[in-house]
Amino acid sequence: MVTVGPVGVESPDRLYTVIGGRRGADVALDPVSLVVAESGPSPDMQSEHVDILRLCVRPVAVVELAARLGLPLSVVRILLGDLLDRGAVIARHPVPPINGEGTRNDPETLKQVLHALQRL
C-alpha cells in the first residue's frame, strides 16, 4: 500500500537518503546568511546540490533556499555544508552586534535614518 502525503512534503525516508543519514551540519549557518555560488555544478553532484547552485547565482538567504527547494531548513543547512566543504559556495554571515548587550542599530539611530530618508 502506498501512502500519499500532502503535496510538496518530502518523505522522511527520502530526506534521510538525501542527507546520507547525517543529523546536523558541520557549519553553523544562520537562516539569514547569504549564500552565493562560486562554481557551477559538476557531474558527480546529487540533484539537490545542483539545484542549490543554480539558485545561488546571486546571493540568497539560507531560509529562502529552503523555501524555494521545498526542503526543511535543517536539510538545506547540511547540503550547504557539503557545498561549502567543496568550495562550491561561500556564505556571508549576518553582522554581529557591536557589543554583547544591544543590537547593532538602536531605535533612535533608525528613527534618524528614517527621517533623513523621508526628507529626500
Coordinates of C-alpha atoms in Angstrom, one line a residue:
M1 CA 0.0 0.0 0.0
V2 CA 1.3 3.4 -1.0
T3 CA 0.7 6.3 1.4
V4 CA 0.3 9.7 -0.1
G5 CA 1.1 12.8 1.9
P6 CA 0.4 16.4 1.3
V7 CA 1.6 17.9 -2.0
G8 CA 5.1 19.4 -1.7
V9 CA 6.0 17.5 1.5
E10 CA 9.0 15.2 1.2
S11 CA 9.0 11.7 2.6
P12 CA 11.2 11.4 5.8
D13 CA 12.9 8.4 4.1
R14 CA 13.8 10.4 1.1
L15 CA 15.1 13.3 3.2
Y16 CA 17.2 10.8 5.2
T17 CA 18.7 9.5 1.9
V18 CA 19.3 13.0 0.6
I19 CA 21.5 13.9 3.6
G20 CA 23.1 10.5 4.0
G21 CA 21.7 9.9 7.4
R22 CA 23.5 12.9 8.9
R23 CA 21.8 14.8 11.7
G24 CA 23.4 18.2 11.7
A25 CA 25.5 20.4 9.6
D26 CA 29.2 20.8 10.4
V27 CA 29.0 24.5 9.8
A28 CA 26.5 26.7 11.7
L29 CA 24.6 28.7 9.2
D30 CA 22.2 31.4 10.3
P31 CA 18.9 31.3 8.4
V32 CA 19.6 34.8 7.1
S33 CA 23.2 34.1 6.0
L34 CA 23.6 34.9 2.3
V35 CA 24.9 32.1 0.1
V36 CA 26.4 32.6 -3.4
A37 CA 27.7 30.0 -5.9
E38 CA 31.4 30.1 -6.6
S39 CA 31.3 27.4 -9.3
G40 CA 28.9 25.6 -11.4
P41 CA 27.5 22.1 -10.8
S42 CA 29.7 19.1 -11.6
P43 CA 28.5 15.7 -13.0
D44 CA 29.2 13.9 -9.7
M45 CA 26.8 16.1 -7.6
Q46 CA 23.5 15.0 -6.4
S47 CA 20.5 16.8 -7.8
E48 CA 19.8 18.8 -4.7
H49 CA 23.3 20.3 -4.8
V50 CA 22.8 21.2 -8.4
D51 CA 19.5 22.9 -7.6
I52 CA 21.2 24.9 -4.8
L53 CA 24.0 26.1 -7.1
R54 CA 21.5 27.1 -9.8
L55 CA 19.5 29.1 -7.2
C56 CA 22.6 30.8 -5.8
V57 CA 23.8 32.6 -8.9
R58 CA 23.0 35.7 -6.9
P59 CA 23.2 35.9 -3.1
V60 CA 20.3 34.1 -1.5
A61 CA 19.4 33.7 2.2
V62 CA 19.5 30.1 3.6
V63 CA 15.9 30.3 4.7
E64 CA 14.9 31.4 1.2
L65 CA 16.7 28.5 -0.4
A66 CA 14.8 26.1 1.9
A67 CA 11.5 27.7 0.8
R68 CA 12.4 27.6 -2.9
L69 CA 13.6 24.0 -2.7
G70 CA 10.6 22.9 -0.5
L71 CA 13.1 21.3 1.9
P72 CA 13.4 21.6 5.7
L73 CA 15.9 24.2 6.8
S74 CA 18.0 21.6 8.6
V75 CA 18.3 19.6 5.4
V76 CA 19.4 22.6 3.4
R77 CA 22.0 23.5 6.1
I78 CA 23.5 20.0 5.7
L79 CA 23.5 20.3 1.9
L80 CA 25.1 23.8 2.1
G81 CA 27.8 22.4 4.4
D82 CA 28.7 19.9 1.7
L83 CA 28.9 22.7 -0.9
L84 CA 31.0 24.9 1.5
D85 CA 33.4 22.0 2.1
R86 CA 33.8 21.6 -1.7
G87 CA 34.3 25.4 -2.2
A88 CA 31.3 25.5 -4.5
V89 CA 29.6 28.2 -2.4
I90 CA 30.5 30.9 0.0
A91 CA 28.4 32.2 2.9
R92 CA 28.3 35.7 4.3
H93 CA 27.0 35.6 7.8
P94 CA 24.9 38.4 9.3
V95 CA 26.8 41.2 11.0
P96 CA 27.0 40.6 14.8
P97 CA 26.0 43.2 17.3
I98 CA 28.6 45.9 18.2
N99 CA 28.6 44.8 21.8
G100 CA 27.2 41.8 23.5
E101 CA 24.4 43.7 25.2
G102 CA 22.5 45.5 22.5
T103 CA 21.7 45.4 18.8
R104 CA 23.7 47.0 16.1
N105 CA 21.1 49.6 15.3
D106 CA 19.4 51.2 18.2
P107 CA 15.9 52.6 17.7
E108 CA 17.0 56.2 17.9
T109 CA 19.5 55.8 15.1
L110 CA 16.9 54.0 12.9
K111 CA 14.4 56.9 13.5
Q112 CA 17.0 59.4 12.4
V113 CA 17.7 57.4 9.3
L114 CA 14.0 57.1 8.5
H115 CA 13.5 60.9 8.9
A116 CA 16.5 61.6 6.7
L117 CA 15.1 59.3 4.0
Q118 CA 11.7 60.9 4.2
R119 CA 13.3 64.4 3.6
L120 CA 14.9 63.2 0.4

